[in-house]
Structure formats: C-alpha cells, structure tokens
Amino acid sequence: MHDDRKLVEARLERVLRERIRPAVHPATTPLAVEIWSTPGEPVPVAEGLAAPTRPITPGTPWGTPWGTSWFKVTGTVPAEWAGRTVEAVLDLGFTPRTPGFQCEGLVHEPDGTPVKGLHPRNAYVRVGSPVAGGEQVHWRIEAASNPDLDASGVPFQPTPMGDKETAGDALQYVLGEMRLAVFDETVWNLVMDLEVLGELMAELPLDGARRWEILRAVGRALDAIDLHDVNGTAQAARDELAGVLAAPAVPAAHRISAVGHAHIDSAWLWPLRETVRKVARTASNMTALLEDEPDFVFAMSQAQQFAWLKDHRPEVYARVKKAVAEGRFVPVGGMWVESDTNMPGSEAMARQFVHGKRFFLEEFGIENDEAWLPDTFGFAAGLPQIIKAAGSTRLLTQKISWSRTNTFPHHTFQWEGIDGTRIFTHFPPVDTYNCEMSGRQIAHAARNFKEKGFATRSLAPTGYGDGGGGTTREMVAKAARMRSLEGAAGVEWEAPADFFAQAEAEYPDAPVWVGELYLELHRATLTSQAQTKHGNRRSEHLLYEAELWAATAAVRAGFPYPYEQLDRIWKTVLLHQFHDILPGSSIAWVHREARETYARLAGELADIIAGAQHALAGEGTRELVFNAAPHARRGVPAQGASAEAGEGGAVTPVPREGGGYVLDNGLLRVEIDGRGLVVSAYDTVADREAIAPGQAANLLQLHPDFPNQWDAWDVDAFYRNVGSELTDVAELGVDGTSVRVERVFGGSRVTQLLSVPLDAKRLDIDTEVDWHETEKFLKLAFPLDVKADRYASETQFGHVHRPTHQNTSWEWAKFEACNHRFVHLDEPGWGVAVVNDATYGHDVTRAVRTGADAGTTTTVRASLLRAPRYPDPETDQGVHRFHHALVPGAAVGDAVREGYRANLPERRVTGAAAGVAPLVTVDNDAVVVSAVKLADDRSGDLVVRLYEAHGGRARAVVRVGGFGAGQAVLTDLLERPLADAEPPAAADGAVVLALRPFQLVTLRLPRA
C-alpha cells in the first residue's frame, strides 16, 4: 500500500481552514453599531447604558489605552432565516495572538442584564435556536481597550503602556465585523469531529493500526464533502467518521478529570480594577455555558474574586450563587487569593485560608478541602501544616513543571512539611492550567503521568485564563468525543473534590516528598519591586501589633476592638500577596497603587495601635516602652510595657589604627576599615571571629542582570560570572553613635549607618539606596568563618534547612532562595545569624581557603535591589531603606528573637501606668506567640496562636492575665474546636502544652 499519510493530513488541514470552518456561518448580515467612550475610568453600568452614542463602522480605530467604550449593537433577524439557529459574531478588533491580554467585552441586555463575555476565541452570542425571523437584536457591550503589552510579537520589551499615566492616548484597536449569522450545527460538529480525530491521529504511533484507521476514515469524510456545498454534505462526512469515533477506549486508558477553569491573575499586566471586570466577564460566560452544557463543571478559586462579583456585579453574582447551589460552579482553593507562598509571613499565610474558607462557608455553605495554586512560584516548606490547620488536606499546583533544571519525580504524592504534616498533592501532567482539550495536550498528559502502574487518574484545568473567558463550547465538545475514544485518554467533567477522592482511593500509599517545593525558575521574584515587599512586611507586623494591643486594651480597659477595620485591612494585605503583586511581576500601575495602599494602611494601623496603647497607658507624663515582640528585651516583658526599661543606645565609635573605626561593647568588637567594610566581628564572649580571614563583610556587590526571558521574574545563574565590589568611599565618618558610610556608583548613591548596641552581640546596618540603575542586581555580602553543610532560613511557623554545597543539580538550582526574618548557620556550639526587616531573596555559598588556614568560608548574601525593565520599565527607581543585622554567636533561638526585634521596634508612649502586664505569657522562649486577638465571631473570646520555633520538642506553660478564662480549647485556624483533640492540660489556671518540632497551636480562651 502506498504511503499517502502526509497527503491526507495536509488535505485535512487546508479543507478545514478554507472550506469547513467558514461554512459554520453560511449566511450573515451586518449589525448597526454605535459607540460612546468614557472620558476617564470605567463608569457604572447604568451610566454606560444611558450615554449618548455615535455611529461607528468596521475598520474604525477605537479605544485609548486602559479606556472603556460602550457599543450599542442593533439589528433584525432576516425573515428567511426562520427555523434556523442564529447567533451574533461580535469582533471588537481581536487579534489572533492570544485569547486574553487585549480588548475584552461584556454583553448586556438593554436593561443592563449581563449576557456573556466576549473574547478573541469566544466572540459569539446566541440569538435563538430556532428563530422565528424578524426578532429585534439590541445589545450594549462594555468594552475594555486594555493594551496588549506584547503586541510587537517580541516578548519582554520595555513599554510605557503598563500605566495609564504613561500610556498615552493613541487608539489601540480597529473595530471588526459585527454580524448576525446562521449557525450550522452539523458543520460545527463536523469541525469538532475532524479536529479531535486529526489531533489524536498525530499523537498515535505510525506503526499502529488505529492511526491508519483514523486516516482512512478522514480521507473518506473529505471525499464525501462537496467543497461547493459543505453545508449540504456535512452530514455525509460525519457519517464516514462515526465508526472511528465510536470505538471505545481500552480499559487501561489513562483517566482525565476535566474541570472548567479560567485562571485569572488578580493583577498582572493589568490593574486590580480591571480584574474586577475580567471576573465579571468570565463568570457571565461560564454561567451561560453551564446552561447550555449539562455535563460541564466549572471551578473558580480566590474568594476575593467572588467578593468582587458580590460587591460590583451583584446580578452576575446571583447567577453564580445559583450555579454553585446546583454543584456545577465550584468554589475551590479556600484562600483569599492565589497568593505567593514563599514570602507571606506565618500569620498572613494562615489568614489567606481563614478569610478564604470563611467566605465560602458563609456565602455558599461550602468547606474546601483543597488548596488550589496552579501558578504560584514555588511552595514554602511550612505550608502543609497551615493547609491542615485550616481544615484542608489536599493541594493542586502545576507550576513546578516549569522548573528548568530538574524534572520533579511525581505527579501525585504526599507532601511533608517542616513539622511532619503530610498533604495529598497533585500536579496535573497535562502541564498547563489552560488546557484546550487538544489531542496533543491529552496525549501528553497520558504519556507524561509519572505514576503509571500505581495510579490511573489526573486532572486537567480546562479553559482560557486572564480574560480569555474560560472554557469554550469547543472544549466541551472535544471532551465529549474523548469520554471514551480508542487511542485517547478518557475525559470526564468532574469537580476537583471528586477527582481527589478517587485519586486518593486508588493511591493510598503515594510517595512522599519532604521539604519545600522549590521552583527552579522565577527566583528574582524574591527581590523585584522592593517597596512592594517592604510594604508587605511592614503591614504584616503592624497587623500583629494592632491585634495584640487592641485585644489587650479591650480586655483591660474596655477598648472597642476594631473588628471591621482589621478585617478590611487584612483582606487588603492578603490581596496584595497575590502571586504577581508581592513577587513584583506586575505592571507599573499595580505597584504604584500598592505603594499608595501600603502607606494608607500603615497610617490606619498606627492609629489603632496608638489608640489601644493610650487606653492602656492612661493619662500622664510617665514614659512607657511597649514591646510587641514575643520575647522580653531590656527589662520590657514580651508583649507588655514598662516604665522601668533600660535606655538601650549604642556604643560610641572610636578611631581604628590604619583607618576606620571600632565599635566595642565588651561582648562584640567590630572593626570597620577605611573602606567602610567590616573586617572583623569578634565575639569576645566565645573568643571567636565571625568574618573569614582576609575577607570583608557589609560588602555591596553589583552584577549585570539580563535574564534570557521573564525579566521581572528571573535571575539566571550566569549573573554570578561577572560582578564588581563597591569599595570606593565617598564619605566615611561618625554620625552620633553610628559609623556613616557613603558610596556613589553609576547613577546611584548608598548611605549606611553601622552601630553596635550597648548590651547585645549585634552589628546593626541601616542602608539607604537612591537607586538609578537598570538591569543590575545589588547584593550585600557577609563572608563568614563558619564551616556549615547546611543553613536555616526562616519560613512560616519555623525554618527550613538548605545545603550550602552543590553536590547535585537539585542543590545547584537553589542558587537564589527565600528567607523571612533571618538566615542562620552554625558549627556545633557556635553560629551566626543575618537578620533583615524587608528582604527575602538571598544566596549562600561556601569555599575552602587555600594556604595554611584551609578553613571554610560560608558567604551569606542578601539580595537588595534589581532593575528589570519589563513589565515595569522603571522598576525600583528611587529611594529604598533596608535594615540588616549581623549576630555572631547566635543559636537558632537567638536568630528567631533578633528577627522579631528587627521587625517589631519598641514604641514609647506617655501615660500614668508604671507598666502594662502582658495579656499572654509563655515560659519557654522556644514557643513563640504569633497572634493575640479577639475571636472573629465577636464573642469576646481570646485567641492565641503559637508555635515551636527552634525545631525541637518544647514544653510551655501559657498564662493569660487580666480576666477569668474558661477551659482553653484547641482550635483550627478558623477558631473552631478540633473535633479529635483532647482539651489542653491545665495547671494552676494555666495551659500546659507539649509541642513537637515546629508544631502550630491555636488556643481559644472563653472569657468568663
């Protein structure tokens, strides 16, 4: 037999493109179109509907960047179309490049009722099936002319289009055809048949009979089509395909649970306000599709996005609530947003689940059992415990498939966190969260699945995201054909909970992965947009203080606890932890607004703190020092206040022989040379030098930073090949009790203040950078005389250990990693901590010195600033302030304490009281209080959250003073009693706890 395979395949491609697809709409008639463009920001629907319009014709430019236009579309269904299916095809000027990321629209009835969203690959609106003829069509379309930042076709090019303040007013789009059309369902189904079979055929082995059976059936179908009468011969062609479409899948075929999905970034290449509208368009689209497709199931995550619908588009929200009640529009994830999980602090990560799950419970009566984070840039090792403490047991993500160095060995597994908690986790082997139901994707999922022989199921999130409108009718049709189709994986629409239940049942002994799920990509998101990161860190600690002091004042002084205000602020902070805001990978508009928001929240929280502390201090002139940290310091109790506090202060610098200065408090002697570099940090108590011989700390290093792609996201390993050390000094002198160092380089200036406190082994370094570099990476280096094979980085409710060596590719790939407040490394009996108040990215390397010493130098470098030009060409330009501390002789407990100290400064308040006793005391410094607050249900109960912070077993006595407390109750993060937990032990009115390493505990104490 002659091999005519390529001939048939090429024939199929051309006939589909040029004859069959165009025949889906065999008759069309134009609609009349008028337009009104808003002069500024989007207007309410009623205003858009009432606005005066003017005629516009196809081919006319419209839409300034980030503008909104309202189109009026009218027409009449021709009488001769009676009995036919009719729909409108409405082209706003879409480009074929992407399904989202460009102009988008929401169709309304004249009374403002939303109909469905318009997107480049979903531009139809059904008129009737069948029509009577003569129907009047009248719609209003709210259209957003969002600029396509990659319209040039060259990715990652700097552009001013990422902020309305710099985008200009050139019109972005050219209006396409707006037409009524007859919809030939038979031809459309033929298109679906041929696409499914053609895509499947391309994935089958050439030496298998099934590929050739399909090829011959396709050839017969193409023969059956009259190319000049496609509509009249489409059914005959379908008949030729019926046999190969009816052949069932083999029993061992991989099973795919498809779930409708529309991954919508809560901000990215558009501002937050546009996401509100993207969600409304997509939800309108999906509720309409659910009405047309009885087997279809759609899932949407992010409680914030549901809340936006509720607040801004209640009519769309009503449709969503109805579909949720029917079990077909499924809220998933149980988080406020799909947040970053590396950088949010312990409480913030917990509150993502508290606020997300509570919203779904209160609005829909639904308790989510899964975390849903398909696009987050890696997962911190503390997350499993948080997921479980929120009452969930499962996680879905896909992003780890983006790793560039190592291939993750599992698709379904148990993920074990730092405390031993295990979470059933699934990575969809389809390797996308925007599955289109193509034959290539389905075949890839089946081939790629790493659990073959142990498990048979995977999940496929299906639909276009980010304004692409979600799942399409074409995807649903393809899934129907692949429900059981020989040669393909079996596809069935299922809710995520159903998939997880079946996956767990068939794979009860799934393999275990211990520790963080590190993404070997997007490492620079730990540093980009430093002011956004500083705002997040500051907001987290201000919220901690506000809750602590407000709760203390409520119990002690009747202070009105600001429930609504704290709830609103928490949700705002959580929103800004979304995985393209906090990581710094959004457009300039997003980060400009974030800076403004953080400043506003800081003012509000400062007012709450001041009001509560004033209520506790009373009226008077005595100075009280308030210490919010969970550790006592300088005579001030943890989470209390005292008028008897020590003065603190720092030692006075003295000149150093050979130039520079010495800071010596009897515990620590620091030598700063004439270059402003720390050449010695000598632990006098331990008789031990911290700085490696011949090296200098407080060393600023500058690298070129031009990754191969994903500018704001990535730093590639080759950045380390070239760099310069900033050792030239513009000014070196004394400023009070600090050594002041100024350096000038490029267009930038750095000012540092170095000081040593009177009573602690700590070197404080305050750095101000007026940054005007581009495509550069600034690091702050501490070369330490410590031989350590691993080091500790703080993460949520504990710390994670990482190797300092690069024995394997897995270790080499972690050349930039995340820490919260500290990095700690040690030899037995002696260690060093590097503490920060606002940075997350860092690297740790080791080298063996040559010569007689032959010791090991372990260098910790904090990542300060980057300067990528996409998507924000002015990233990080301006003034930044950082605080770091070098703590020689530190055990890990010292690192924990110093980390809180750096982030929770003392506050001084005048009043009448001699002190304020802590509301909560813990007798073991290894057990750290992370939250003191009143219960969210407004019962007045006190809620205390604490965790074991050192990584060992700990026994602690927890006392609450100031009110008569009932029996303490162990609760989950949502402050609900744990059903299987014994009441904590009590002794002498206190709670006695025995904690495992890094164990998290939430106590609820009723107020008698």
PDB file of N, CA, C and O in Angstrom, residues 864-900:
ATOM      1  N   LEU A 864      19.306  42.913  47.588  1.00  0.00           N
ATOM      2  CA  LEU A 864      18.692  44.201  47.907  1.00  0.00           C
ATOM      3  C   LEU A 864      17.807  44.719  46.791  1.00  0.00           C
ATOM      4  O   LEU A 864      16.633  45.015  47.005  1.00  0.00           O
ATOM      5  N   LEU A 865      18.354  44.865  45.597  1.00  0.00           N
ATOM      6  CA  LEU A 865      17.623  45.549  44.537  1.00  0.00           C
ATOM      7  C   LEU A 865      17.939  44.945  43.177  1.00  0.00           C
ATOM      8  O   LEU A 865      19.051  44.467  42.933  1.00  0.00           O
ATOM      9  N   ARG A 866      16.943  45.012  42.306  1.00  0.00           N
ATOM     10  CA  ARG A 866      17.115  44.687  40.898  1.00  0.00           C
ATOM     11  C   ARG A 866      16.649  45.899  40.078  1.00  0.00           C
ATOM     12  O   ARG A 866      16.189  46.885  40.640  1.00  0.00           O
ATOM     13  N   ALA A 867      16.755  45.792  38.768  1.00  0.00           N
ATOM     14  CA  ALA A 867      16.284  46.878  37.909  1.00  0.00           C
ATOM     15  C   ALA A 867      15.807  46.341  36.562  1.00  0.00           C
ATOM     16  O   ALA A 867      16.232  46.802  35.510  1.00  0.00           O
ATOM     17  N   PRO A 868      14.902  45.350  36.557  1.00  0.00           N
ATOM     18  CA  PRO A 868      14.379  44.870  35.273  1.00  0.00           C
ATOM     19  C   PRO A 868      13.515  45.942  34.611  1.00  0.00           C
ATOM     20  O   PRO A 868      12.979  46.825  35.280  1.00  0.00           O
ATOM     21  N   ARG A 869      13.343  45.839  33.315  1.00  0.00           N
ATOM     22  CA  ARG A 869      12.598  46.865  32.580  1.00  0.00           C
ATOM     23  C   ARG A 869      11.280  46.349  32.027  1.00  0.00           C
ATOM     24  O   ARG A 869      10.545  47.098  31.372  1.00  0.00           O
ATOM     25  N   TYR A 870      10.964  45.076  32.274  1.00  0.00           N
ATOM     26  CA  TYR A 870       9.670  44.541  31.854  1.00  0.00           C
ATOM     27  C   TYR A 870       9.091  43.740  33.005  1.00  0.00           C
ATOM     28  O   TYR A 870       9.815  42.944  33.604  1.00  0.00           O
ATOM     29  N   PRO A 871       7.794  43.930  33.345  1.00  0.00           N
ATOM     30  CA  PRO A 871       6.814  44.768  32.643  1.00  0.00           C
ATOM     31  C   PRO A 871       6.781  46.228  33.103  1.00  0.00           C
ATOM     32  O   PRO A 871       6.012  46.998  32.555  1.00  0.00           O
ATOM     33  N   ASP A 872       7.577  46.584  34.111  1.00  0.00           N
ATOM     34  CA  ASP A 872       7.642  47.967  34.584  1.00  0.00           C
ATOM     35  C   ASP A 872       9.014  48.526  34.238  1.00  0.00           C
ATOM     36  O   ASP A 872      10.020  48.142  34.848  1.00  0.00           O
ATOM     37  N   PRO A 873       9.107  49.412  33.257  1.00  0.00           N
ATOM     38  CA  PRO A 873      10.431  49.896  32.841  1.00  0.00           C
ATOM     39  C   PRO A 873      11.136  50.746  33.882  1.00  0.00           C
ATOM     40  O   PRO A 873      12.334  51.009  33.757  1.00  0.00           O
ATOM     41  N   GLU A 874      10.420  51.176  34.929  1.00  0.00           N
ATOM     42  CA  GLU A 874      11.027  51.993  35.984  1.00  0.00           C
ATOM     43  C   GLU A 874      11.120  51.226  37.308  1.00  0.00           C
ATOM     44  O   GLU A 874      11.141  51.828  38.380  1.00  0.00           O
ATOM     45  N   THR A 875      11.204  49.911  37.218  1.00  0.00           N
ATOM     46  CA  THR A 875      11.225  49.091  38.432  1.00  0.00           C
ATOM     47  C   THR A 875      12.270  49.582  39.434  1.00  0.00           C
ATOM     48  O   THR A 875      13.449  49.709  39.112  1.00  0.00           O
ATOM     49  N   ASP A 876      11.804  49.864  40.648  1.00  0.00           N
ATOM     50  CA  ASP A 876      12.649  50.144  41.817  1.00  0.00           C
ATOM     51  C   ASP A 876      13.467  51.422  41.719  1.00  0.00           C
ATOM     52  O   ASP A 876      14.335  51.663  42.568  1.00  0.00           O
ATOM     53  N   GLN A 877      13.206  52.253  40.745  1.00  0.00           N
ATOM     54  CA  GLN A 877      13.942  53.518  40.690  1.00  0.00           C
ATOM     55  C   GLN A 877      13.532  54.390  41.875  1.00  0.00           C
ATOM     56  O   GLN A 877      12.353  54.553  42.167  1.00  0.00           O
ATOM     57  N   GLY A 878      14.508  54.950  42.585  1.00  0.00           N
ATOM     58  CA  GLY A 878      14.207  55.815  43.717  1.00  0.00           C
ATOM     59  C   GLY A 878      14.878  55.347  44.987  1.00  0.00           C
ATOM     60  O   GLY A 878      15.832  54.563  44.980  1.00  0.00           O
ATOM     61  N   VAL A 879      14.350  55.832  46.113  1.00  0.00           N
ATOM     62  CA  VAL A 879      14.993  55.631  47.414  1.00  0.00           C
ATOM     63  C   VAL A 879      14.411  54.402  48.125  1.00  0.00           C
ATOM     64  O   VAL A 879      13.187  54.231  48.178  1.00  0.00           O
ATOM     65  N   HIS A 880      15.302  53.590  48.676  1.00  0.00           N
ATOM     66  CA  HIS A 880      14.918  52.385  49.425  1.00  0.00           C
ATOM     67  C   HIS A 880      15.708  52.339  50.720  1.00  0.00           C
ATOM     68  O   HIS A 880      16.870  52.764  50.770  1.00  0.00           O
ATOM     69  N   ARG A 881      15.079  51.777  51.745  1.00  0.00           N
ATOM     70  CA  ARG A 881      15.748  51.657  53.052  1.00  0.00           C
ATOM     71  C   ARG A 881      15.653  50.210  53.535  1.00  0.00           C
ATOM     72  O   ARG A 881      14.587  49.591  53.472  1.00  0.00           O
ATOM     73  N   PHE A 882      16.774  49.711  54.017  1.00  0.00           N
ATOM     74  CA  PHE A 882      16.868  48.335  54.493  1.00  0.00           C
ATOM     75  C   PHE A 882      17.557  48.318  55.855  1.00  0.00           C
ATOM     76  O   PHE A 882      18.427  49.149  56.131  1.00  0.00           O
ATOM     77  N   HIS A 883      17.177  47.366  56.676  1.00  0.00           N
ATOM     78  CA  HIS A 883      17.892  47.118  57.929  1.00  0.00           C
ATOM     79  C   HIS A 883      18.343  45.669  57.942  1.00  0.00           C
ATOM     80  O   HIS A 883      17.552  44.752  57.691  1.00  0.00           O
ATOM     81  N   HIS A 884      19.627  45.478  58.214  1.00  0.00           N
ATOM     82  CA  HIS A 884      20.170  44.137  58.427  1.00  0.00           C
ATOM     83  C   HIS A 884      20.961  44.137  59.726  1.00  0.00           C
ATOM     84  O   HIS A 884      21.404  45.189  60.198  1.00  0.00           O
ATOM     85  N   ALA A 885      21.114  42.970  60.298  1.00  0.00           N
ATOM     86  CA  ALA A 885      21.938  42.828  61.498  1.00  0.00           C
ATOM     87  C   ALA A 885      22.750  41.559  61.382  1.00  0.00           C
ATOM     88  O   ALA A 885      22.241  40.516  60.936  1.00  0.00           O
ATOM     89  N   LEU A 886      24.012  41.660  61.762  1.00  0.00           N
ATOM     90  CA  LEU A 886      24.896  40.504  61.861  1.00  0.00           C
ATOM     91  C   LEU A 886      24.998  40.134  63.333  1.00  0.00           C
ATOM     92  O   LEU A 886      25.351  40.981  64.169  1.00  0.00           O
ATOM     93  N   VAL A 887      24.673  38.871  63.652  1.00  0.00           N
ATOM     94  CA  VAL A 887      24.614  38.446  65.053  1.00  0.00           C
ATOM     95  C   VAL A 887      25.577  37.272  65.255  1.00  0.00           C
ATOM     96  O   VAL A 887      25.201  36.104  65.106  1.00  0.00           O
ATOM     97  N   PRO A 888      26.856  37.549  65.602  1.00  0.00           N
ATOM     98  CA  PRO A 888      27.793  36.452  65.886  1.00  0.00           C
ATOM     99  C   PRO A 888      27.431  35.745  67.186  1.00  0.00           C
ATOM    100  O   PRO A 888      26.880  36.341  68.121  1.00  0.00           O
ATOM    101  N   GLY A 889      27.751  34.480  67.243  1.00  0.00           N
ATOM    102  CA  GLY A 889      27.485  33.701  68.452  1.00  0.00           C
ATOM    103  C   GLY A 889      26.027  33.333  68.631  1.00  0.00           C
ATOM    104  O   GLY A 889      25.619  32.949  69.727  1.00  0.00           O
ATOM    105  N   ALA A 890      25.245  33.428  67.564  1.00  0.00           N
ATOM    106  CA  ALA A 890      23.800  33.211  67.672  1.00  0.00           C
ATOM    107  C   ALA A 890      23.438  31.743  67.502  1.00  0.00           C
ATOM    108  O   ALA A 890      23.842  31.098  66.523  1.00  0.00           O
ATOM    109  N   ALA A 891      22.681  31.217  68.435  1.00  0.00           N
ATOM    110  CA  ALA A 891      21.974  29.965  68.217  1.00  0.00           C
ATOM    111  C   ALA A 891      20.717  30.273  67.414  1.00  0.00           C
ATOM    112  O   ALA A 891      20.353  31.434  67.216  1.00  0.00           O
ATOM    113  N   VAL A 892      20.012  29.223  66.976  1.00  0.00           N
ATOM    114  CA  VAL A 892      18.831  29.481  66.157  1.00  0.00           C
ATOM    115  C   VAL A 892      17.775  30.237  66.945  1.00  0.00           C
ATOM    116  O   VAL A 892      17.041  31.071  66.395  1.00  0.00           O
ATOM    117  N   GLY A 893      17.712  30.010  68.270  1.00  0.00           N
ATOM    118  CA  GLY A 893      16.773  30.774  69.088  1.00  0.00           C
ATOM    119  C   GLY A 893      17.099  32.254  69.107  1.00  0.00           C
ATOM    120  O   GLY A 893      16.201  33.111  69.128  1.00  0.00           O
ATOM    121  N   ASP A 894      18.386  32.579  69.088  1.00  0.00           N
ATOM    122  CA  ASP A 894      18.786  33.986  69.013  1.00  0.00           C
ATOM    123  C   ASP A 894      18.379  34.591  67.670  1.00  0.00           C
ATOM    124  O   ASP A 894      17.975  35.751  67.595  1.00  0.00           O
ATOM    125  N   ALA A 895      18.499  33.793  66.620  1.00  0.00           N
ATOM    126  CA  ALA A 895      18.088  34.279  65.302  1.00  0.00           C
ATOM    127  C   ALA A 895      16.592  34.581  65.285  1.00  0.00           C
ATOM    128  O   ALA A 895      16.151  35.598  64.730  1.00  0.00           O
ATOM    129  N   VAL A 896      15.806  33.710  65.894  1.00  0.00           N
ATOM    130  CA  VAL A 896      14.355  33.950  65.971  1.00  0.00           C
ATOM    131  C   VAL A 896      14.088  35.241  66.736  1.00  0.00           C
ATOM    132  O   VAL A 896      13.318  36.109  66.286  1.00  0.00           O
ATOM    133  N   ARG A 897      14.718  35.386  67.894  1.00  0.00           N
ATOM    134  CA  ARG A 897      14.495  36.574  68.723  1.00  0.00           C
ATOM    135  C   ARG A 897      14.918  37.849  68.003  1.00  0.00           C
ATOM    136  O   ARG A 897      14.189  38.847  67.987  1.00  0.00           O
ATOM    137  N   GLU A 898      16.094  37.830  67.399  1.00  0.00           N
ATOM    138  CA  GLU A 898      16.583  39.027  66.722  1.00  0.00           C
ATOM    139  C   GLU A 898      15.747  39.349  65.487  1.00  0.00           C
ATOM    140  O   GLU A 898      15.583  40.516  65.119  1.00  0.00           O
ATOM    141  N   GLY A 899      15.207  38.334  64.855  1.00  0.00           N
ATOM    142  CA  GLY A 899      14.330  38.592  63.721  1.00  0.00           C
ATOM    143  C   GLY A 899      13.079  39.345  64.123  1.00  0.00           C
ATOM    144  O   GLY A 899      12.660  40.294  63.449  1.00  0.00           O
ATOM    145  N   TYR A 900      12.477  38.949  65.239  1.00  0.00           N
ATOM    146  CA  TYR A 900      11.306  39.684  65.730  1.00  0.00           C
ATOM    147  C   TYR A 900      11.705  41.082  66.186  1.00  0.00           C
ATOM    148  O   TYR A 900      10.971  42.054  65.942  1.00  0.00           O
TER     149      TYR A 900
END
